Coordinates of C-alpha atoms in Angstrom, one line a residue:
M1 CA 22.3 41.5 85.5
T2 CA 24.6 38.3 84.8
T3 CA 26.3 38.1 81.6
T4 CA 27.0 34.5 80.0
L5 CA 30.1 34.6 78.0
D6 CA 29.9 31.9 75.0
T7 CA 32.5 29.1 75.7
P8 CA 35.3 29.7 72.6
P9 CA 35.5 27.0 70.1
A10 CA 38.2 24.3 70.8
P11 CA 41.2 24.8 68.3
P12 CA 41.4 22.4 65.4
E13 CA 43.5 19.4 66.2
P14 CA 46.6 19.1 64.2
S15 CA 46.8 17.0 61.2
P16 CA 49.1 14.0 61.9
S17 CA 52.1 14.0 59.7
F18 CA 53.3 12.2 57.1
S19 CA 55.5 9.8 58.7
A20 CA 52.7 9.4 61.5
R21 CA 50.3 8.5 58.8
L22 CA 52.6 6.1 57.1
K23 CA 53.8 4.5 60.6
D24 CA 49.9 3.9 61.3
G25 CA 49.1 2.4 57.7
I26 CA 51.9 0.0 57.9
L27 CA 50.8 -1.1 61.2
R28 CA 47.0 -1.4 60.2
W29 CA 48.4 -3.3 56.9
L30 CA 50.6 -5.5 59.1
G31 CA 47.9 -6.3 61.6
R32 CA 45.8 -8.1 58.8
F33 CA 48.7 -10.6 58.9
H34 CA 49.0 -13.5 61.5
P35 CA 52.2 -13.2 63.8
V36 CA 52.7 -17.1 63.7
G37 CA 52.5 -17.0 60.0
L38 CA 55.1 -14.1 59.7
A39 CA 57.6 -15.8 62.2
V40 CA 57.2 -19.1 60.2
A41 CA 57.6 -16.7 56.9
L42 CA 60.7 -15.2 58.5
L43 CA 62.2 -19.0 59.2
F44 CA 61.6 -19.9 55.6
Y45 CA 63.1 -16.7 54.1
C46 CA 66.5 -17.8 55.9
W47 CA 66.3 -21.1 55.1
S48 CA 65.6 -20.0 51.3
L49 CA 69.2 -18.5 51.2
S50 CA 70.8 -21.5 52.0
P51 CA 73.1 -23.4 49.7
S52 CA 71.6 -25.4 46.7
L53 CA 73.1 -27.1 43.6
L54 CA 74.0 -24.5 41.3
P55 CA 74.9 -20.9 42.0
R56 CA 71.7 -18.6 40.7
P57 CA 71.0 -15.3 39.3
W58 CA 69.8 -12.8 42.3
Y59 CA 66.1 -12.5 40.6
L60 CA 65.8 -16.2 40.6
Q61 CA 66.9 -16.1 43.8
G62 CA 64.5 -13.6 44.7
V63 CA 61.4 -15.9 43.2
A64 CA 62.9 -18.9 45.0
T65 CA 62.7 -16.9 48.6
G66 CA 59.5 -14.9 47.6
I67 CA 57.7 -18.6 46.9
S68 CA 59.5 -20.0 50.3
V69 CA 58.3 -17.1 52.5
I70 CA 54.6 -17.4 51.5
T71 CA 55.0 -20.9 51.8
G72 CA 56.2 -20.6 55.5
Y73 CA 53.4 -18.2 56.1
G74 CA 50.7 -20.5 54.9
I75 CA 52.2 -23.1 56.9
G76 CA 52.2 -21.0 60.1
V77 CA 48.5 -19.7 59.7
L78 CA 47.9 -23.4 59.3
L79 CA 49.7 -24.5 62.6
A80 CA 48.0 -21.5 64.4
W81 CA 44.6 -22.6 63.1
I82 CA 45.1 -26.4 63.8
V83 CA 45.8 -25.4 67.6
R84 CA 42.8 -22.8 67.7
K85 CA 40.7 -25.8 66.7
C86 CA 42.0 -28.2 69.0
G87 CA 40.8 -25.7 71.9
F88 CA 43.9 -24.1 72.6
E89 CA 42.4 -20.3 73.1
T90 CA 45.0 -17.6 73.8
N91 CA 43.9 -14.3 75.5
W92 CA 46.7 -12.4 75.4
S93 CA 46.8 -9.1 76.7
A94 CA 47.2 -5.8 74.7
T95 CA 50.7 -5.4 76.2
V96 CA 52.2 -8.6 75.4
K97 CA 50.7 -8.5 71.6
K98 CA 52.4 -5.1 71.2
V99 CA 55.7 -6.8 72.9
G100 CA 55.4 -9.5 70.6
W101 CA 55.0 -7.5 67.3
Y102 CA 58.0 -5.4 68.4
L103 CA 60.0 -8.3 69.1
L104 CA 59.2 -9.9 66.0
A105 CA 60.3 -6.8 64.1
V106 CA 63.6 -6.4 65.8
V107 CA 64.2 -9.9 64.7
A108 CA 63.7 -9.0 61.1
V109 CA 65.3 -6.3 61.2
V110 CA 68.4 -8.4 62.2
V111 CA 67.8 -11.6 60.5
V112 CA 66.9 -10.1 57.0
P113 CA 69.8 -8.5 56.0
T114 CA 72.2 -10.7 57.8
F115 CA 70.8 -13.4 55.6
L116 CA 71.3 -11.4 52.4
V117 CA 75.0 -11.2 53.0
L118 CA 74.9 -15.1 54.0
G119 CA 73.3 -15.9 50.8
S120 CA 75.5 -13.9 48.6
W121 CA 78.4 -15.5 50.4
W122 CA 77.0 -19.0 49.9
Q123 CA 76.2 -18.4 46.3
D124 CA 79.9 -17.2 46.1
I125 CA 81.1 -20.6 47.3
S126 CA 78.8 -22.6 44.9
R127 CA 80.4 -20.3 41.8
E128 CA 83.7 -21.5 43.0
L129 CA 83.2 -25.1 43.1
V130 CA 81.3 -25.1 39.7
G131 CA 84.5 -22.6 38.4
M132 CA 82.8 -19.7 37.7
E133 CA 83.9 -16.1 39.0
P134 CA 82.5 -14.8 42.1
G135 CA 79.1 -12.6 41.7
S136 CA 78.3 -9.2 42.8
S137 CA 77.2 -8.6 46.5
W138 CA 75.7 -5.3 45.4
D139 CA 73.0 -7.0 43.2
Y140 CA 71.7 -9.2 46.4
P141 CA 69.3 -6.3 47.8
G142 CA 67.5 -6.9 44.9
V143 CA 66.7 -10.3 46.1
L144 CA 64.7 -8.9 48.8
L145 CA 62.6 -6.7 46.4
V146 CA 61.7 -9.7 44.1
S147 CA 60.8 -11.8 47.3
V148 CA 58.5 -9.7 48.3
V149 CA 56.9 -9.0 45.2
V150 CA 56.6 -12.5 44.5
A151 CA 55.3 -13.4 48.1
L152 CA 52.3 -10.3 47.9
L153 CA 51.4 -11.8 44.4
L154 CA 50.7 -15.1 45.7
L155 CA 49.2 -14.2 48.7
I156 CA 46.7 -12.0 46.5
I157 CA 46.0 -15.1 44.8
G158 CA 45.6 -17.2 47.6
R159 CA 43.3 -15.2 49.2
G160 CA 41.2 -15.0 45.9
L161 CA 41.1 -18.8 45.9
R162 CA 39.8 -18.8 49.6
R163 CA 36.9 -16.3 48.8
V164 CA 35.9 -18.5 46.0
A165 CA 36.0 -21.1 48.4
Q166 CA 33.8 -19.4 50.8
W167 CA 31.4 -18.5 47.7
V168 CA 31.3 -22.2 46.8
T169 CA 30.4 -23.1 50.7
G170 CA 27.5 -20.7 50.2
L171 CA 26.0 -22.8 47.4
V172 CA 27.2 -26.4 48.9
V173 CA 25.6 -25.6 52.4
R174 CA 22.1 -25.6 51.0
V175 CA 22.2 -29.2 50.5
L176 CA 25.3 -30.3 52.8
P177 CA 25.7 -29.7 56.7
R178 CA 28.4 -26.3 57.0
P179 CA 31.6 -28.6 58.0
L180 CA 31.0 -30.9 55.1
A181 CA 30.3 -28.1 52.6
R182 CA 33.6 -26.6 53.7
I183 CA 35.6 -29.5 53.1
V184 CA 33.7 -30.1 49.4
S185 CA 34.3 -26.5 48.5
V186 CA 37.8 -27.1 49.3
V187 CA 38.3 -29.9 47.4
L188 CA 36.5 -28.7 44.5
V189 CA 38.5 -25.5 44.1
G190 CA 41.8 -27.4 44.5
L191 CA 40.8 -29.9 42.0
I192 CA 40.0 -27.0 39.5
V193 CA 43.4 -25.3 40.2
F194 CA 45.5 -28.3 39.7
W195 CA 43.3 -29.3 36.7
A196 CA 43.8 -25.6 35.1
V197 CA 47.8 -25.9 35.9
E198 CA 48.2 -29.2 35.0
G199 CA 45.8 -29.4 32.1
L200 CA 44.2 -26.3 30.4
L201 CA 47.6 -24.3 31.0
S202 CA 50.2 -26.6 30.1
V203 CA 48.3 -27.6 26.7
E204 CA 47.9 -24.0 25.8
I205 CA 51.3 -23.2 26.5
A206 CA 52.5 -25.7 24.5
R207 CA 50.1 -24.9 21.5
I208 CA 51.2 -21.6 21.5
A209 CA 54.8 -22.0 22.0
N210 CA 54.4 -25.1 19.2
G211 CA 53.4 -22.3 16.9
S212 CA 56.7 -19.9 17.6
A213 CA 58.9 -22.8 17.7
M214 CA 58.1 -23.8 14.4
A215 CA 58.9 -20.2 13.0
V216 CA 62.5 -20.8 15.0
D217 CA 62.9 -24.4 13.6
E218 CA 62.5 -23.1 9.8
G219 CA 65.9 -21.5 10.5
T220 CA 69.4 -22.5 10.2
A221 CA 72.0 -21.6 13.0
D222 CA 75.0 -19.1 12.0
G223 CA 77.8 -20.9 10.1
V224 CA 75.9 -24.1 9.3
E225 CA 75.8 -25.2 5.5
Q226 CA 74.2 -27.6 3.7
P227 CA 76.8 -30.7 3.7
Q228 CA 78.2 -31.9 0.2
A229 CA 79.1 -35.3 1.7
P230 CA 76.9 -38.0 0.3
E231 CA 77.0 -39.8 4.2
R232 CA 75.3 -36.9 5.4
S233 CA 71.4 -36.6 5.5
G234 CA 70.4 -33.3 3.7
S235 CA 73.3 -33.7 1.2
D236 CA 72.0 -33.6 -2.7
A237 CA 72.2 -37.5 -2.6
S238 CA 70.0 -37.7 0.6
L239 CA 66.5 -39.0 0.6
E240 CA 66.1 -36.3 3.3
P241 CA 65.6 -32.7 2.0
W242 CA 67.8 -30.2 3.8
D243 CA 64.7 -28.0 4.4
S244 CA 62.8 -30.7 6.2
L245 CA 65.6 -31.5 9.0
G246 CA 64.8 -28.5 11.3
R247 CA 67.4 -26.2 12.9
E248 CA 68.7 -29.0 14.9
G249 CA 69.2 -31.5 12.5
R250 CA 70.8 -29.3 10.0
T251 CA 73.2 -28.2 12.8
F252 CA 73.7 -31.9 13.6
V253 CA 74.3 -33.3 10.1
A254 CA 76.3 -30.4 9.0
G255 CA 79.0 -30.8 12.2
G256 CA 81.5 -33.2 13.1
P257 CA 84.9 -33.7 12.2
S258 CA 86.1 -34.5 8.9
P259 CA 88.5 -37.4 7.7
E260 CA 91.5 -35.3 7.4
E261 CA 90.6 -33.7 11.3
I262 CA 90.1 -37.2 12.7
T263 CA 93.7 -38.1 10.8
A264 CA 95.3 -35.0 12.8
V265 CA 93.9 -36.1 15.9
T266 CA 94.6 -40.1 15.9
G267 CA 97.3 -40.2 13.4
G268 CA 95.6 -43.0 11.5
P269 CA 93.3 -43.3 8.2
A270 CA 89.6 -42.3 8.6
M271 CA 86.7 -42.4 7.1
M272 CA 83.6 -40.0 6.8
P273 CA 81.5 -40.3 9.8
I274 CA 77.9 -41.0 8.7
R275 CA 75.2 -38.7 10.1
V276 CA 71.6 -39.7 9.2
Y277 CA 68.8 -37.7 10.6
A278 CA 64.9 -37.0 9.9
G279 CA 63.1 -33.9 10.9
Y280 CA 59.6 -33.6 12.2
R281 CA 58.5 -31.5 9.2
S282 CA 58.9 -35.0 7.3
L283 CA 55.1 -36.0 9.0
D284 CA 51.8 -34.5 7.8
N285 CA 50.7 -33.7 11.7
L286 CA 52.7 -30.8 12.9
D287 CA 50.5 -29.9 15.7
G288 CA 53.3 -30.9 18.3
Y289 CA 52.0 -34.1 19.6
T290 CA 52.8 -37.2 17.9
D291 CA 51.5 -41.0 18.2
Y292 CA 53.5 -44.2 18.2
D293 CA 52.6 -44.9 14.3
E294 CA 53.6 -41.6 13.4
M295 CA 57.2 -42.2 15.0
E296 CA 57.3 -45.6 13.2
V297 CA 56.9 -43.7 9.8
L298 CA 59.6 -40.8 10.6
A299 CA 62.0 -44.0 12.1
S300 CA 61.3 -45.9 8.6
H301 CA 62.8 -42.6 6.8
V302 CA 65.9 -43.0 9.2
V303 CA 66.4 -46.8 8.2
A304 CA 66.2 -45.6 4.5
E305 CA 69.0 -43.3 5.1
L306 CA 71.0 -45.6 6.7
D307 CA 70.5 -48.2 3.9
R308 CA 71.3 -45.2 1.7
T309 CA 74.7 -44.3 3.0
G310 CA 75.9 -47.8 3.7
A311 CA 75.9 -47.2 7.4
F312 CA 75.0 -51.3 8.5
E313 CA 78.5 -51.7 7.3
R314 CA 80.3 -49.3 9.7
E315 CA 82.2 -50.8 12.6
Y316 CA 79.7 -48.9 14.9
L317 CA 75.9 -47.9 14.6
A318 CA 74.9 -45.5 17.3
V319 CA 71.0 -44.6 17.7
A320 CA 70.7 -41.2 19.4
T321 CA 67.4 -40.0 20.8
T322 CA 67.4 -36.2 20.9
T323 CA 65.9 -33.7 23.2
G324 CA 62.9 -31.8 22.5
R325 CA 63.6 -29.7 19.4
G326 CA 65.9 -32.7 17.9
W327 CA 69.2 -31.6 19.7
V328 CA 72.2 -33.9 19.8
N329 CA 75.0 -33.1 21.9
Q330 CA 77.8 -32.6 19.4
D331 CA 80.8 -33.2 21.6
V332 CA 79.2 -37.0 22.5
A333 CA 78.6 -37.5 19.0
A334 CA 82.1 -36.4 17.8
A335 CA 84.1 -38.1 20.4
L336 CA 82.5 -41.5 19.3
E337 CA 83.6 -40.3 15.6
Y338 CA 87.2 -39.7 16.7
L339 CA 87.5 -42.6 18.7
S340 CA 86.2 -44.7 15.7
D341 CA 88.2 -43.3 13.0
G342 CA 85.1 -42.0 11.2
N343 CA 84.0 -45.7 10.9
S344 CA 80.6 -45.3 12.5
A345 CA 77.2 -43.9 11.8
I346 CA 74.7 -42.0 13.9
A347 CA 71.1 -42.3 13.5
A348 CA 68.5 -39.7 15.1
M349 CA 65.1 -37.9 14.5
Q350 CA 63.2 -35.0 15.7
Y351 CA 60.2 -35.5 17.3
S352 CA 59.2 -31.9 18.5
F353 CA 59.1 -28.4 18.0
L354 CA 59.3 -27.7 21.7
A355 CA 62.6 -26.7 23.4
S356 CA 63.2 -29.4 26.4
P357 CA 61.8 -27.1 28.9
L358 CA 58.6 -26.8 27.5
A359 CA 58.6 -30.5 26.1
F360 CA 59.3 -31.4 30.2
L361 CA 56.4 -29.5 31.1
A362 CA 53.4 -30.1 28.2
D363 CA 54.7 -33.5 26.4
R364 CA 56.5 -36.3 28.2
V365 CA 55.0 -39.0 25.6
S366 CA 56.8 -37.8 22.6
P367 CA 60.1 -38.7 23.6
R368 CA 59.0 -42.0 24.8
N369 CA 57.6 -43.2 21.7
A370 CA 60.5 -41.6 19.4
G371 CA 63.3 -43.5 21.6
R372 CA 61.3 -46.6 21.3
A373 CA 60.2 -46.5 17.5
L374 CA 63.5 -45.5 16.3
F375 CA 65.3 -47.9 18.1
E376 CA 62.9 -50.7 17.4
A377 CA 62.9 -49.9 13.5
V378 CA 67.2 -49.7 13.3
Y379 CA 67.4 -53.2 15.8
A380 CA 64.9 -54.6 13.2
R381 CA 67.2 -54.1 10.3
W382 CA 70.1 -54.7 12.3
S383 CA 69.2 -58.2 13.8
V384 CA 68.8 -59.7 10.5
L385 CA 72.5 -59.0 9.7
D386 CA 75.3 -61.5 9.9
P387 CA 76.5 -60.9 13.7
E388 CA 80.2 -61.4 12.3
T389 CA 79.9 -58.6 10.1
R390 CA 77.3 -56.2 11.5
P391 CA 78.1 -52.8 13.2
K392 CA 78.5 -53.0 17.1
L393 CA 75.0 -51.5 18.2
L394 CA 75.1 -48.6 20.2
V395 CA 72.8 -46.0 22.0
F396 CA 72.8 -42.7 23.5
G397 CA 70.7 -39.3 24.7
E398 CA 71.2 -36.5 26.9
S399 CA 68.3 -35.0 29.1
L400 CA 64.9 -35.8 27.5
G401 CA 67.1 -38.0 25.3
S402 CA 68.1 -40.3 27.6
Y403 CA 64.6 -40.5 29.0
G404 CA 63.1 -41.3 25.5
G405 CA 66.0 -43.7 24.8
Q406 CA 65.8 -45.7 27.6
S407 CA 62.1 -46.3 27.2
A408 CA 63.0 -48.6 24.2
F409 CA 64.0 -51.0 26.9
A410 CA 61.8 -53.3 29.2
G411 CA 65.0 -53.5 31.8
V412 CA 68.7 -53.1 32.2
Q413 CA 69.2 -56.7 30.9
D414 CA 67.1 -56.1 27.9
M415 CA 69.4 -53.1 26.9
I416 CA 72.6 -55.3 27.7
T417 CA 71.0 -58.1 25.5
R418 CA 70.0 -55.7 22.5
T419 CA 72.9 -53.4 22.6
D420 CA 76.9 -53.5 22.6
G421 CA 76.7 -50.5 24.9
A422 CA 75.0 -47.0 25.9
L423 CA 75.9 -43.9 27.2
W424 CA 73.2 -42.2 29.0
V425 CA 73.7 -38.4 30.2
G426 CA 72.2 -36.1 32.7
T427 CA 69.2 -38.6 32.8
P428 CA 65.9 -36.9 34.2
N429 CA 64.7 -38.0 37.5
F430 CA 61.7 -39.2 36.4
T431 CA 62.9 -41.7 34.0
E432 CA 61.5 -45.0 35.1
Q433 CA 64.5 -47.0 33.6
W434 CA 66.8 -44.8 35.7
R435 CA 65.3 -44.9 38.9
R436 CA 64.3 -48.7 39.0
I437 CA 68.2 -49.3 38.5
T438 CA 69.2 -46.6 41.1
D439 CA 66.8 -48.3 44.0
S440 CA 68.6 -51.4 43.4
R441 CA 71.7 -50.6 44.0
D442 CA 74.3 -52.4 45.8
P443 CA 74.2 -51.9 49.7
G444 CA 76.6 -49.1 51.0
S445 CA 76.8 -47.3 47.9
R446 CA 75.6 -43.9 47.4
E447 CA 72.4 -42.7 45.2
I448 CA 74.8 -40.0 43.6
L449 CA 76.9 -42.6 42.1
P450 CA 75.6 -46.3 42.7
V451 CA 77.4 -49.4 42.3
I452 CA 75.1 -52.0 40.4
Y453 CA 76.1 -55.8 40.9
G454 CA 79.5 -54.6 41.6
G455 CA 79.6 -52.7 38.2
Q456 CA 79.4 -55.8 36.1
N457 CA 78.0 -54.1 33.2
V458 CA 76.5 -51.0 34.3
R459 CA 78.3 -48.1 36.0
F460 CA 77.0 -44.4 37.0
A461 CA 80.0 -41.7 36.7
A462 CA 80.3 -38.1 37.5
T463 CA 84.1 -38.1 36.0
P464 CA 85.6 -40.7 33.9
D465 CA 87.8 -41.8 37.1
D466 CA 84.6 -42.7 38.8
L467 CA 84.4 -45.6 36.3
T468 CA 87.2 -47.7 37.6
E469 CA 87.8 -46.1 41.1
L470 CA 84.5 -46.4 43.0
D471 CA 84.4 -48.7 46.0
G472 CA 83.1 -52.3 45.5
L473 CA 83.7 -52.0 41.6
R474 CA 85.1 -55.2 40.0
D475 CA 86.3 -56.0 36.5
W476 CA 83.7 -55.1 34.1
E477 CA 82.2 -57.1 31.3
S478 CA 80.8 -55.8 27.6
P479 CA 78.1 -54.8 26.6
R480 CA 78.7 -51.7 29.0
I481 CA 76.2 -49.2 29.9
V482 CA 77.6 -46.1 31.6
Y483 CA 75.1 -43.5 33.4
W484 CA 77.0 -39.8 33.3
Q485 CA 75.7 -37.6 36.2
H486 CA 77.0 -34.9 37.9
P487 CA 76.4 -34.2 41.5
S488 CA 75.5 -30.6 41.0
D489 CA 72.7 -31.4 37.9
P490 CA 69.1 -30.3 39.1
I491 CA 67.9 -32.2 35.9
V492 CA 69.1 -35.5 37.7
W493 CA 68.0 -34.6 41.2
W494 CA 64.8 -32.5 40.4
S495 CA 61.7 -34.6 41.9
S496 CA 58.3 -33.4 43.3
Q497 CA 59.0 -35.5 46.3
L498 CA 61.7 -33.0 47.3
V499 CA 58.3 -31.1 48.8
R500 CA 58.1 -33.5 51.8
H501 CA 60.8 -36.2 51.5
R502 CA 64.7 -36.1 52.2
P503 CA 66.2 -37.9 49.3
D504 CA 69.1 -40.4 49.8
W505 CA 71.6 -38.1 48.1
L506 CA 71.1 -35.4 50.6
R507 CA 71.4 -37.8 53.6
E508 CA 74.8 -39.0 52.1
E509 CA 78.1 -37.3 51.4
R510 CA 77.6 -34.4 49.1
G511 CA 79.0 -34.5 45.6
A512 CA 82.3 -32.7 45.0
D513 CA 80.6 -29.7 43.4
I514 CA 78.0 -29.1 45.8
D515 CA 78.4 -27.1 48.7
K516 CA 78.5 -29.3 52.0
G517 CA 76.0 -26.9 53.8
M518 CA 73.4 -27.8 51.4
S519 CA 70.8 -29.7 53.4
W520 CA 67.2 -30.6 52.9
I521 CA 64.6 -28.4 53.9
P522 CA 60.8 -29.5 53.3
F523 CA 59.2 -26.9 50.4
V524 CA 62.4 -24.9 50.5
T525 CA 64.4 -27.3 48.7
F526 CA 62.1 -28.2 46.1
W527 CA 61.7 -24.6 45.0
Q528 CA 65.7 -24.2 45.4
V529 CA 66.4 -27.0 43.0
T530 CA 63.5 -26.1 40.4
L531 CA 65.1 -22.7 39.9
D532 CA 68.6 -24.4 39.8
M533 CA 67.3 -26.3 36.6
V534 CA 66.6 -22.8 34.7
F535 CA 70.4 -22.0 34.0
A536 CA 71.6 -25.8 34.7
A537 CA 73.3 -25.8 31.3
E538 CA 75.0 -22.2 31.5
V539 CA 77.8 -23.4 33.8
P540 CA 81.3 -25.0 33.2
G541 CA 81.5 -28.3 31.7
G542 CA 81.7 -30.9 34.2
H543 CA 79.4 -29.5 36.5
G544 CA 75.3 -28.6 36.2
H545 CA 73.7 -29.9 32.9
A546 CA 76.8 -29.2 31.0
Y547 CA 78.2 -32.2 29.4
T548 CA 81.0 -31.7 27.1
T549 CA 84.2 -32.8 26.4
E550 CA 84.9 -35.7 28.6
A551 CA 82.7 -37.6 26.8
G552 CA 85.8 -39.2 25.1
F553 CA 86.8 -40.9 27.9
F554 CA 83.4 -42.2 28.7
W555 CA 83.3 -44.0 24.9
A556 CA 86.6 -45.4 25.4
D557 CA 85.6 -47.0 28.2
I558 CA 82.3 -48.4 26.7
L559 CA 84.1 -49.3 23.2
G560 CA 87.2 -50.9 25.4
I561 CA 89.8 -48.6 23.7
E562 CA 92.9 -48.4 26.2
D563 CA 95.1 -46.3 24.3
E564 CA 95.1 -43.3 26.8
V565 CA 97.2 -41.2 24.4
R566 CA 94.8 -41.4 21.7
V567 CA 91.8 -40.8 24.3
K568 CA 93.4 -37.8 25.8
A569 CA 94.3 -36.3 22.0
V570 CA 90.3 -36.5 21.5
F571 CA 89.6 -34.7 24.7
D572 CA 92.2 -32.0 23.4
A573 CA 90.5 -31.8 20.2
L574 CA 86.8 -31.6 21.7
S575 CA 88.5 -29.0 24.1
S576 CA 89.9 -26.8 21.6
D577 CA 86.3 -26.5 19.7
E578 CA 84.4 -24.9 22.6

């Protein structure tokens, strides 16, 4: 009798270790990415850490790197798709694919930390060029973490939009052929996203921000007190109540040098400088958007204040266009007052509660309306006065104030004809007047410091010396128009064209405070300069968007004041107040 023994059960397979499971999970996750996309993303990662206009905090660098990485990934995937659609199929063996993945991983392991170190080094060079202390290299590993988070978030959003486009294709394909349906769906989704970002989101952000900004505008900065001098708006003698001027307006009318302070600097007798201002709260409409008619009403308030204070009897009358919430650069204003021995008047008004960055995004119409309405109102009153006795009419503005102020003029010749001088500071790149003048510069002059008709009436300068020492300049005539702009100011150089177009200022010799290694890289440079704007004013004066004590030198040239000792004394006085 034969006995059959049962086969013993096979022992259970040991469960994979945690490290093995983790490795397998990472490989499966990475397998969802296109290798060409990852290779191009790695290249964009390296580019994103290259020098830009200004040093950036590590977290902003992380954002710039994350956006650049996902942009590079998208470009790589698109290129691979185009190649495939052109009929170039690649049938790599499993071994070749595995070697390729390992090679990409090795390169990444070497390149990622290497460029973190290089990026930190480049940032320190930029910090030195603008007069800042070196940063901490230990912060830079955070760049990698932030960039990964940003890139993944953008990837999730991108894949979500792709699914929406596929869903739309499923609907459109019922009436159109599939290839055409895909094109239509992509266009529709793109338009919806653009409309949401440019329209709904910007308006909604502005609406919400306007409410909180109104509350901030009600406050008064520390140390600011209601002026007692009748030459100031907001005083008891003023037609404009103190509470109506807004936070920045109150700061403006309460500031500036007194006659005694001016005398201490210039050594001669001085008058109380006139500062008049009308606040946005003087209007009935406070929804954050103002049309030209409303700005005309506000401008009439300013002219009434000019008449009340006797401003049209002063030697100089300056029309200042403010930034979004009504800010006026105190150094620029005070420099004019010192140099004129107080025999001056400055007129300004507020057109919004929004800070400049939000006004830049949501409302570029109000600055133009305000700049034109205020100048036209003052000019109409000034132009009927006796040309022999009326004050010299000046205009100035910084940033959005420069953008709005230049909107009052049809062109540079109009500016020369209707004013006795202008100082435009840190002009945004999208300013039409600035762009036309810059593009018409004399052959051979640089975009960063253009020469216009040999500098006859219009000059661009980063430092006071540039007004007289640029190649191609001749003796200049009055009226004198000065554009003060720093090579490292991202407000001046930011443009959407940076995405795909190399600007002349990155073809030419770099400015003195820009790393010579900065170069134009498609997409990457756009995001670098975009994020440079966040803290553009938080650098030492003379760099970025920080325009401070050198204002006296520029006003002296505009006014034709050649007393170097006096001008230097004004510079020292402004510097001591910093």
